[in-house]
């Protein structure tokens, strides 16, 4: 059985003493006994304020929706948003509310996911003010060995890609925090309370922990795994399955009339660990909402062999080649780049070749493996 950092706070009680404490968390911030990190910290320290990332501290906010400041009904504590409008950082007012900031969020192990972006911003903000940072570590659900995807260049940094990482980066939040602090020479005072019993090669189902949805559209571990590849569909006019029972595993569009043909094309690629079946769906929200869509349901047949990034980038090529109506979405207000470029970290145009990209990034993946080893906490 794996114990997370939140399960070990009594062992590290002294870390939380000597000042006012703030907590950044989501519904995943729970201990193995079911107690929330909020309640656990209230018992051992002077917890004064809560901070919510995307989706909020209770997980009731949809993706990309603004999270307003309010008072938590359960505790009476003030809750401040780290995801309000275009502001993604701590204000001077927020920084004056605590001396020690605690971070406890279960991540999904993909670069696109915004929780590590919030963590990076908090490290930068707190380093400037001399605030102490405590990371209650949790496993990388995708394991800490395999990495996939291109390394994000600095000129492509955004809130859906905040650092020079591959898409599947194989680091825990604590390891990522140490990497950013040391590589960027931020000088932040960071304490990582490590997991106990987690081994790098272990995927989430091997931990014995309950999967608590990190956001409304990542309902299962299998969703988190396939998300490494199919999140790229968000940058297109095809549906990534939002508004269905299987977001990111169901892919399609109203202009896809023959799902059987798409499934055969997908399966002809012989992706290790994946198999697709034809699927019709009618999403209740997001792209193609209320329209009858054809597409595929992607199944995971082997978690260990699956390479979701290679699958996802190849699926993009399949859709681009097979459907004249398929498009990459243009930049939206406030962005100067198409969303597919923010997600993928590279300009993608119609007619691109997935195999060329996969081959091109092999060397940078190998170099990242060496780089990340320096920050490993776990064997």
GROMACS .gro file of C-alpha atoms in nm:
model
  379
    1UNK     CA    1   0.000   0.000   0.000
    2UNK     CA    2   0.129   0.342  -0.095
    3UNK     CA    3   0.109   0.633   0.148
    4UNK     CA    4   0.103   0.984   0.004
    5UNK     CA    5   0.254   1.294   0.161
    6UNK     CA    6  -0.084   1.387   0.309
    7UNK     CA    7  -0.088   1.056   0.498
    8UNK     CA    8   0.239   1.145   0.667
    9UNK     CA    9   0.184   1.498   0.796
   10UNK     CA   10   0.192   1.386   1.162
   11UNK     CA   11   0.545   1.253   1.103
   12UNK     CA   12   0.643   1.596   0.970
   13UNK     CA   13   0.441   1.804   1.213
   14UNK     CA   14   0.727   2.049   1.274
   15UNK     CA   15   0.726   2.149   0.907
   16UNK     CA   16   0.387   2.317   0.951
   17UNK     CA   17   0.472   2.512   1.266
   18UNK     CA   18   0.592   2.869   1.305
   19UNK     CA   19   0.343   3.065   1.102
   20UNK     CA   20   0.012   3.095   0.923
   21UNK     CA   21  -0.056   2.815   0.676
   22UNK     CA   22  -0.227   2.823   0.339
   23UNK     CA   23  -0.330   2.519   0.135
   24UNK     CA   24  -0.365   2.469  -0.240
   25UNK     CA   25  -0.582   2.166  -0.303
   26UNK     CA   26  -0.865   1.997  -0.495
   27UNK     CA   27  -1.100   1.708  -0.414
   28UNK     CA   28  -0.798   1.477  -0.466
   29UNK     CA   29  -0.646   1.620  -0.148
   30UNK     CA   30  -0.754   1.333   0.075
   31UNK     CA   31  -0.570   1.085   0.289
   32UNK     CA   32  -0.595   0.709   0.270
   33UNK     CA   33  -0.838   0.715   0.564
   34UNK     CA   34  -1.071   0.943   0.366
   35UNK     CA   35  -1.002   1.256   0.568
   36UNK     CA   36  -0.947   1.568   0.359
   37UNK     CA   37  -0.611   1.740   0.378
   38UNK     CA   38  -0.801   2.052   0.480
   39UNK     CA   39  -0.934   1.883   0.794
   40UNK     CA   40  -0.606   1.706   0.867
   41UNK     CA   41  -0.405   2.028   0.856
   42UNK     CA   42  -0.657   2.215   1.069
   43UNK     CA   43  -0.582   1.967   1.348
   44UNK     CA   44  -0.205   2.023   1.354
   45UNK     CA   45  -0.136   2.380   1.242
   46UNK     CA   46  -0.273   2.730   1.197
   47UNK     CA   47  -0.454   2.682   0.865
   48UNK     CA   48  -0.578   3.024   0.761
   49UNK     CA   49  -0.658   3.022   0.390
   50UNK     CA   50  -0.736   2.792   0.097
   51UNK     CA   51  -0.642   2.832  -0.268
   52UNK     CA   52  -0.812   2.669  -0.565
   53UNK     CA   53  -0.653   2.579  -0.897
   54UNK     CA   54  -0.855   2.502  -1.212
   55UNK     CA   55  -1.180   2.321  -1.121
   56UNK     CA   56  -1.175   2.467  -0.766
   57UNK     CA   57  -1.112   2.314  -0.425
   58UNK     CA   58  -1.432   2.107  -0.443
   59UNK     CA   59  -1.401   2.012  -0.811
   60UNK     CA   60  -1.729   2.173  -0.909
   61UNK     CA   61  -1.589   2.406  -1.177
   62UNK     CA   62  -1.568   2.302  -1.543
   63UNK     CA   63  -1.242   2.329  -1.736
   64UNK     CA   64  -1.132   2.683  -1.827
   65UNK     CA   65  -1.413   2.838  -1.622
   66UNK     CA   66  -1.323   3.130  -1.396
   67UNK     CA   67  -1.304   3.041  -1.027
   68UNK     CA   68  -1.416   3.328  -0.801
   69UNK     CA   69  -1.305   3.402  -0.446
   70UNK     CA   70  -1.545   3.291  -0.172
   71UNK     CA   71  -1.566   3.140   0.180
   72UNK     CA   72  -1.571   2.763   0.208
   73UNK     CA   73  -1.903   2.656   0.362
   74UNK     CA   74  -1.756   2.351   0.536
   75UNK     CA   75  -1.474   2.533   0.717
   76UNK     CA   76  -1.552   2.903   0.694
   77UNK     CA   77  -1.203   2.962   0.555
   78UNK     CA   78  -1.152   3.213   0.276
   79UNK     CA   79  -1.085   3.059  -0.064
   80UNK     CA   80  -0.883   3.247  -0.324
   81UNK     CA   81  -0.857   3.146  -0.687
   82UNK     CA   82  -0.536   3.079  -0.876
   83UNK     CA   83  -0.746   3.054  -1.191
   84UNK     CA   84  -0.940   3.377  -1.228
   85UNK     CA   85  -0.977   3.534  -1.569
   86UNK     CA   86  -0.634   3.583  -1.721
   87UNK     CA   87  -0.468   3.597  -1.380
   88UNK     CA   88  -0.292   3.276  -1.287
   89UNK     CA   89  -0.066   3.404  -1.009
   90UNK     CA   90  -0.081   3.498  -0.643
   91UNK     CA   91  -0.151   3.862  -0.579
   92UNK     CA   92   0.018   4.069  -0.312
   93UNK     CA   93  -0.298   4.033  -0.103
   94UNK     CA   94  -0.282   3.654  -0.122
   95UNK     CA   95   0.087   3.637  -0.038
   96UNK     CA   96   0.027   3.842   0.276
   97UNK     CA   97  -0.220   3.583   0.411
   98UNK     CA   98   0.027   3.303   0.489
   99UNK     CA   99   0.383   3.221   0.588
  100UNK     CA  100   0.378   2.859   0.474
  101UNK     CA  101   0.200   2.737   0.163
  102UNK     CA  102   0.110   2.368   0.127
  103UNK     CA  103   0.038   2.203  -0.208
  104UNK     CA  104  -0.164   1.881  -0.222
  105UNK     CA  105  -0.311   1.788  -0.561
  106UNK     CA  106  -0.311   1.456  -0.745
  107UNK     CA  107  -0.186   1.526  -1.094
  108UNK     CA  108  -0.241   1.317  -1.409
  109UNK     CA  109   0.116   1.318  -1.541
  110UNK     CA  110   0.052   1.510  -1.865
  111UNK     CA  111   0.212   1.843  -1.956
  112UNK     CA  112  -0.118   1.990  -2.074
  113UNK     CA  113  -0.277   1.961  -1.730
  114UNK     CA  114  -0.276   2.297  -1.556
  115UNK     CA  115  -0.207   2.194  -1.196
  116UNK     CA  116   0.171   2.189  -1.243
  117UNK     CA  117   0.142   2.530  -1.409
  118UNK     CA  118  -0.019   2.661  -1.091
  119UNK     CA  119   0.253   2.491  -0.884
  120UNK     CA  120   0.529   2.650  -1.092
  121UNK     CA  121   0.372   2.995  -1.060
  122UNK     CA  122   0.334   2.955  -0.683
  123UNK     CA  123   0.700   2.855  -0.649
  124UNK     CA  124   0.806   3.163  -0.843
  125UNK     CA  125   0.575   3.395  -0.649
  126UNK     CA  126   0.668   3.256  -0.307
  127UNK     CA  127   1.040   3.253  -0.380
  128UNK     CA  128   1.030   3.630  -0.433
  129UNK     CA  129   0.861   3.683  -0.096
  130UNK     CA  130   1.057   3.426   0.105
  131UNK     CA  131   0.749   3.212   0.173
  132UNK     CA  132   0.801   2.850   0.271
  133UNK     CA  133   0.656   2.586   0.036
  134UNK     CA  134   0.555   2.234   0.140
  135UNK     CA  135   0.461   1.982  -0.129
  136UNK     CA  136   0.262   1.682  -0.007
  137UNK     CA  137   0.380   1.444  -0.274
  138UNK     CA  138   0.165   1.201  -0.469
  139UNK     CA  139   0.255   0.937  -0.731
  140UNK     CA  140   0.269   1.016  -1.098
  141UNK     CA  141  -0.028   0.799  -1.204
  142UNK     CA  142   0.140   0.721  -1.537
  143UNK     CA  143   0.452   0.595  -1.361
  144UNK     CA  144   0.786   0.764  -1.323
  145UNK     CA  145   0.985   0.577  -1.587
  146UNK     CA  146   0.827   0.617  -1.930
  147UNK     CA  147   0.836   0.957  -2.100
  148UNK     CA  148   0.671   1.052  -2.428
  149UNK     CA  149   0.646   1.347  -2.660
  150UNK     CA  150   0.852   1.646  -2.759
  151UNK     CA  151   1.027   1.870  -2.509
  152UNK     CA  152   0.839   2.199  -2.493
  153UNK     CA  153   1.059   2.487  -2.615
  154UNK     CA  154   1.056   2.804  -2.407
  155UNK     CA  155   0.895   3.009  -2.683
  156UNK     CA  156   0.592   2.777  -2.664
  157UNK     CA  157   0.535   2.808  -2.287
  158UNK     CA  158   0.174   2.871  -2.182
  159UNK     CA  159  -0.060   2.766  -1.903
  160UNK     CA  160  -0.122   2.435  -2.084
  161UNK     CA  161   0.251   2.381  -2.116
  162UNK     CA  162   0.449   2.565  -1.853
  163UNK     CA  163   0.795   2.411  -1.865
  164UNK     CA  164   1.049   2.226  -2.078
  165UNK     CA  165   0.891   1.884  -2.031
  166UNK     CA  166   0.773   1.612  -2.265
  167UNK     CA  167   0.398   1.549  -2.272
  168UNK     CA  168   0.433   1.245  -2.044
  169UNK     CA  169   0.711   1.352  -1.812
  170UNK     CA  170   0.735   1.086  -1.540
  171UNK     CA  171   0.780   1.309  -1.234
  172UNK     CA  172   0.581   1.352  -0.914
  173UNK     CA  173   0.470   1.704  -0.813
  174UNK     CA  174   0.752   1.713  -0.557
  175UNK     CA  175   1.013   1.611  -0.811
  176UNK     CA  176   0.881   1.867  -1.058
  177UNK     CA  177   0.892   2.139  -0.791
  178UNK     CA  178   1.256   2.059  -0.715
  179UNK     CA  179   1.343   2.054  -1.085
  180UNK     CA  180   1.192   2.398  -1.148
  181UNK     CA  181   1.348   2.545  -0.834
  182UNK     CA  182   1.698   2.419  -0.909
  183UNK     CA  183   1.706   2.461  -1.287
  184UNK     CA  184   1.561   2.811  -1.274
  185UNK     CA  185   1.771   2.902  -0.968
  186UNK     CA  186   1.465   3.041  -0.790
  187UNK     CA  187   1.599   2.985  -0.439
  188UNK     CA  188   1.260   2.884  -0.303
  189UNK     CA  189   1.241   2.716   0.038
  190UNK     CA  190   1.075   2.387  -0.062
  191UNK     CA  191   1.010   2.084   0.156
  192UNK     CA  192   0.874   1.773  -0.011
  193UNK     CA  193   0.696   1.526   0.216
  194UNK     CA  194   0.750   1.210   0.012
  195UNK     CA  195   0.525   0.917  -0.062
  196UNK     CA  196   0.604   0.592   0.113
  197UNK     CA  197   0.600   0.264  -0.076
  198UNK     CA  198   0.573   0.403  -0.429
  199UNK     CA  199   0.812   0.269  -0.692
  200UNK     CA  200   0.878   0.459  -1.014
  201UNK     CA  201   0.759   0.188  -1.248
  202UNK     CA  202   0.420   0.157  -1.078
  203UNK     CA  203   0.114   0.281  -1.262
  204UNK     CA  204  -0.173   0.412  -1.051
  205UNK     CA  205  -0.374   0.086  -1.035
  206UNK     CA  206  -0.073  -0.077  -0.868
  207UNK     CA  207  -0.067   0.173  -0.581
  208UNK     CA  208  -0.380   0.045  -0.408
  209UNK     CA  209  -0.509   0.403  -0.386
  210UNK     CA  210  -0.859   0.509  -0.484
  211UNK     CA  211  -0.887   0.711  -0.803
  212UNK     CA  212  -1.049   1.042  -0.712
  213UNK     CA  213  -1.137   1.234  -1.026
  214UNK     CA  214  -0.880   1.516  -1.061
  215UNK     CA  215  -1.129   1.699  -1.284
  216UNK     CA  216  -1.475   1.632  -1.429
  217UNK     CA  217  -1.342   1.489  -1.755
  218UNK     CA  218  -1.078   1.252  -1.616
  219UNK     CA  219  -1.309   0.997  -1.452
  220UNK     CA  220  -1.067   0.701  -1.451
  221UNK     CA  221  -0.700   0.612  -1.465
  222UNK     CA  222  -0.756   0.480  -1.816
  223UNK     CA  223  -0.879   0.827  -1.916
  224UNK     CA  224  -0.560   0.981  -1.779
  225UNK     CA  225  -0.350   0.740  -1.984
  226UNK     CA  226  -0.529   0.794  -2.315
  227UNK     CA  227  -0.543   1.172  -2.245
  228UNK     CA  228  -0.168   1.196  -2.316
  229UNK     CA  229  -0.256   1.147  -2.682
  230UNK     CA  230  -0.618   1.244  -2.731
  231UNK     CA  231  -0.598   1.578  -2.553
  232UNK     CA  232  -0.449   1.694  -2.883
  233UNK     CA  233  -0.797   1.662  -3.034
  234UNK     CA  234  -0.893   1.968  -2.827
  235UNK     CA  235  -0.702   2.177  -3.078
  236UNK     CA  236  -0.923   2.063  -3.365
  237UNK     CA  237  -1.285   2.081  -3.475
  238UNK     CA  238  -1.335   1.713  -3.384
  239UNK     CA  239  -1.483   1.614  -3.048
  240UNK     CA  240  -1.254   1.476  -2.779
  241UNK     CA  241  -1.557   1.318  -2.616
  242UNK     CA  242  -1.653   1.592  -2.375
  243UNK     CA  243  -2.022   1.560  -2.307
  244UNK     CA  244  -2.011   1.179  -2.325
  245UNK     CA  245  -1.955   0.911  -2.064
  246UNK     CA  246  -1.602   0.852  -2.196
  247UNK     CA  247  -1.422   1.182  -2.251
  248UNK     CA  248  -1.089   1.150  -2.433
  249UNK     CA  249  -1.159   0.782  -2.507
  250UNK     CA  250  -1.441   0.870  -2.747
  251UNK     CA  251  -1.332   1.071  -3.052
  252UNK     CA  252  -1.546   1.183  -3.345
  253UNK     CA  253  -1.740   1.452  -3.526
  254UNK     CA  254  -2.071   1.519  -3.694
  255UNK     CA  255  -1.896   1.502  -4.033
  256UNK     CA  256  -1.778   1.144  -3.970
  257UNK     CA  257  -2.049   0.929  -4.124
  258UNK     CA  258  -1.873   0.590  -4.134
  259UNK     CA  259  -1.719   0.504  -3.794
  260UNK     CA  260  -1.642   0.151  -3.914
  261UNK     CA  261  -1.401   0.292  -4.171
  262UNK     CA  262  -1.229   0.514  -3.913
  263UNK     CA  263  -1.193   0.224  -3.669
  264UNK     CA  264  -1.035   0.007  -3.940
  265UNK     CA  265  -0.793   0.287  -4.029
  266UNK     CA  266  -0.699   0.331  -3.662
  267UNK     CA  267  -0.650  -0.040  -3.601
  268UNK     CA  268  -0.444  -0.082  -3.919
  269UNK     CA  269  -0.175   0.126  -3.744
  270UNK     CA  270  -0.138  -0.159  -3.492
  271UNK     CA  271  -0.078   0.069  -3.192
  272UNK     CA  272   0.069  -0.121  -2.899
  273UNK     CA  273  -0.187  -0.125  -2.617
  274UNK     CA  274  -0.479   0.033  -2.806
  275UNK     CA  275  -0.774  -0.091  -3.008
  276UNK     CA  276  -1.070   0.106  -3.146
  277UNK     CA  277  -1.431   0.014  -3.206
  278UNK     CA  278  -1.677   0.222  -3.414
  279UNK     CA  279  -1.899   0.447  -3.210
  280UNK     CA  280  -2.192   0.687  -3.252
  281UNK     CA  281  -2.259   0.953  -2.989
  282UNK     CA  282  -2.447   1.275  -2.923
  283UNK     CA  283  -2.246   1.501  -2.688
  284UNK     CA  284  -2.452   1.708  -2.449
  285UNK     CA  285  -2.189   1.982  -2.423
  286UNK     CA  286  -1.876   2.122  -2.589
  287UNK     CA  287  -1.798   2.067  -2.958
  288UNK     CA  288  -2.078   1.918  -3.171
  289UNK     CA  289  -2.318   1.940  -2.875
  290UNK     CA  290  -2.661   1.806  -2.968
  291UNK     CA  291  -2.537   1.668  -3.300
  292UNK     CA  292  -2.518   1.305  -3.396
  293UNK     CA  293  -2.151   1.217  -3.432
  294UNK     CA  294  -1.965   0.923  -3.573
  295UNK     CA  295  -1.628   0.822  -3.441
  296UNK     CA  296  -1.438   0.566  -3.242
  297UNK     CA  297  -1.411   0.442  -2.886
  298UNK     CA  298  -1.045   0.383  -2.799
  299UNK     CA  299  -0.982   0.091  -2.564
  300UNK     CA  300  -0.664   0.022  -2.370
  301UNK     CA  301  -0.552  -0.338  -2.415
  302UNK     CA  302  -0.211  -0.317  -2.249
  303UNK     CA  303  -0.128  -0.037  -2.002
  304UNK     CA  304   0.242  -0.118  -1.996
  305UNK     CA  305   0.297  -0.115  -2.371
  306UNK     CA  306   0.067   0.176  -2.453
  307UNK     CA  307   0.230   0.485  -2.602
  308UNK     CA  308  -0.058   0.732  -2.604
  309UNK     CA  309   0.132   1.029  -2.746
  310UNK     CA  310   0.234   0.835  -3.056
  311UNK     CA  311  -0.124   0.713  -3.088
  312UNK     CA  312  -0.266   1.064  -3.047
  313UNK     CA  313  -0.041   1.240  -3.296
  314UNK     CA  314  -0.103   0.962  -3.550
  315UNK     CA  315  -0.479   0.986  -3.494
  316UNK     CA  316  -0.456   1.355  -3.581
  317UNK     CA  317  -0.290   1.263  -3.910
  318UNK     CA  318  -0.558   1.002  -3.982
  319UNK     CA  319  -0.837   1.258  -3.928
  320UNK     CA  320  -0.656   1.520  -4.135
  321UNK     CA  321  -0.604   1.280  -4.422
  322UNK     CA  322  -0.949   1.120  -4.418
  323UNK     CA  323  -1.187   1.418  -4.378
  324UNK     CA  324  -1.190   1.738  -4.578
  325UNK     CA  325  -1.394   1.902  -4.302
  326UNK     CA  326  -1.128   1.836  -4.038
  327UNK     CA  327  -0.951   2.153  -3.925
  328UNK     CA  328  -0.714   2.283  -3.663
  329UNK     CA  329  -0.892   2.554  -3.466
  330UNK     CA  330  -0.775   2.914  -3.516
  331UNK     CA  331  -0.640   3.119  -3.224
  332UNK     CA  332  -0.908   3.244  -2.988
  333UNK     CA  333  -0.925   3.585  -2.823
  334UNK     CA  334  -0.625   3.647  -2.601
  335UNK     CA  335  -0.405   3.391  -2.775
  336UNK     CA  336  -0.167   3.453  -3.061
  337UNK     CA  337  -0.121   3.085  -3.148
  338UNK     CA  338  -0.363   2.806  -3.242
  339UNK     CA  339  -0.455   2.586  -2.947
  340UNK     CA  340  -0.303   2.282  -3.117
  341UNK     CA  341   0.032   2.460  -3.109
  342UNK     CA  342  -0.005   2.543  -2.739
  343UNK     CA  343  -0.085   2.179  -2.666
  344UNK     CA  344   0.168   2.011  -2.892
  345UNK     CA  345   0.443   2.268  -2.851
  346UNK     CA  346   0.498   2.282  -3.226
  347UNK     CA  347   0.324   2.432  -3.527
  348UNK     CA  348   0.106   2.169  -3.695
  349UNK     CA  349  -0.037   2.227  -4.040
  350UNK     CA  350  -0.266   2.017  -4.253
  351UNK     CA  351  -0.070   1.747  -4.432
  352UNK     CA  352   0.179   1.692  -4.147
  353UNK     CA  353   0.336   1.346  -4.103
  354UNK     CA  354   0.316   1.193  -3.758
  355UNK     CA  355   0.597   0.943  -3.824
  356UNK     CA  356   0.838   1.228  -3.898
  357UNK     CA  357   0.754   1.396  -3.568
  358UNK     CA  358   0.786   1.072  -3.371
  359UNK     CA  359   1.127   1.003  -3.521
  360UNK     CA  360   1.249   1.361  -3.480
  361UNK     CA  361   1.180   1.378  -3.105
  362UNK     CA  362   1.349   1.051  -3.005
  363UNK     CA  363   1.679   1.222  -2.922
  364UNK     CA  364   1.524   1.493  -2.705
  365UNK     CA  365   1.327   1.229  -2.517
  366UNK     CA  366   1.652   1.042  -2.444
  367UNK     CA  367   1.818   1.362  -2.322
  368UNK     CA  368   1.525   1.439  -2.093
  369UNK     CA  369   1.550   1.094  -1.935
  370UNK     CA  370   1.905   1.180  -1.826
  371UNK     CA  371   1.804   1.526  -1.710
  372UNK     CA  372   1.510   1.407  -1.500
  373UNK     CA  373   1.715   1.142  -1.316
  374UNK     CA  374   1.883   1.415  -1.110
  375UNK     CA  375   1.551   1.500  -0.943
  376UNK     CA  376   1.422   1.151  -0.868
  377UNK     CA  377   1.313   1.100  -0.508
  378UNK     CA  378   1.197   0.740  -0.564
  379UNK     CA  379   1.363   0.430  -0.706
   0.00000   0.00000   0.00000
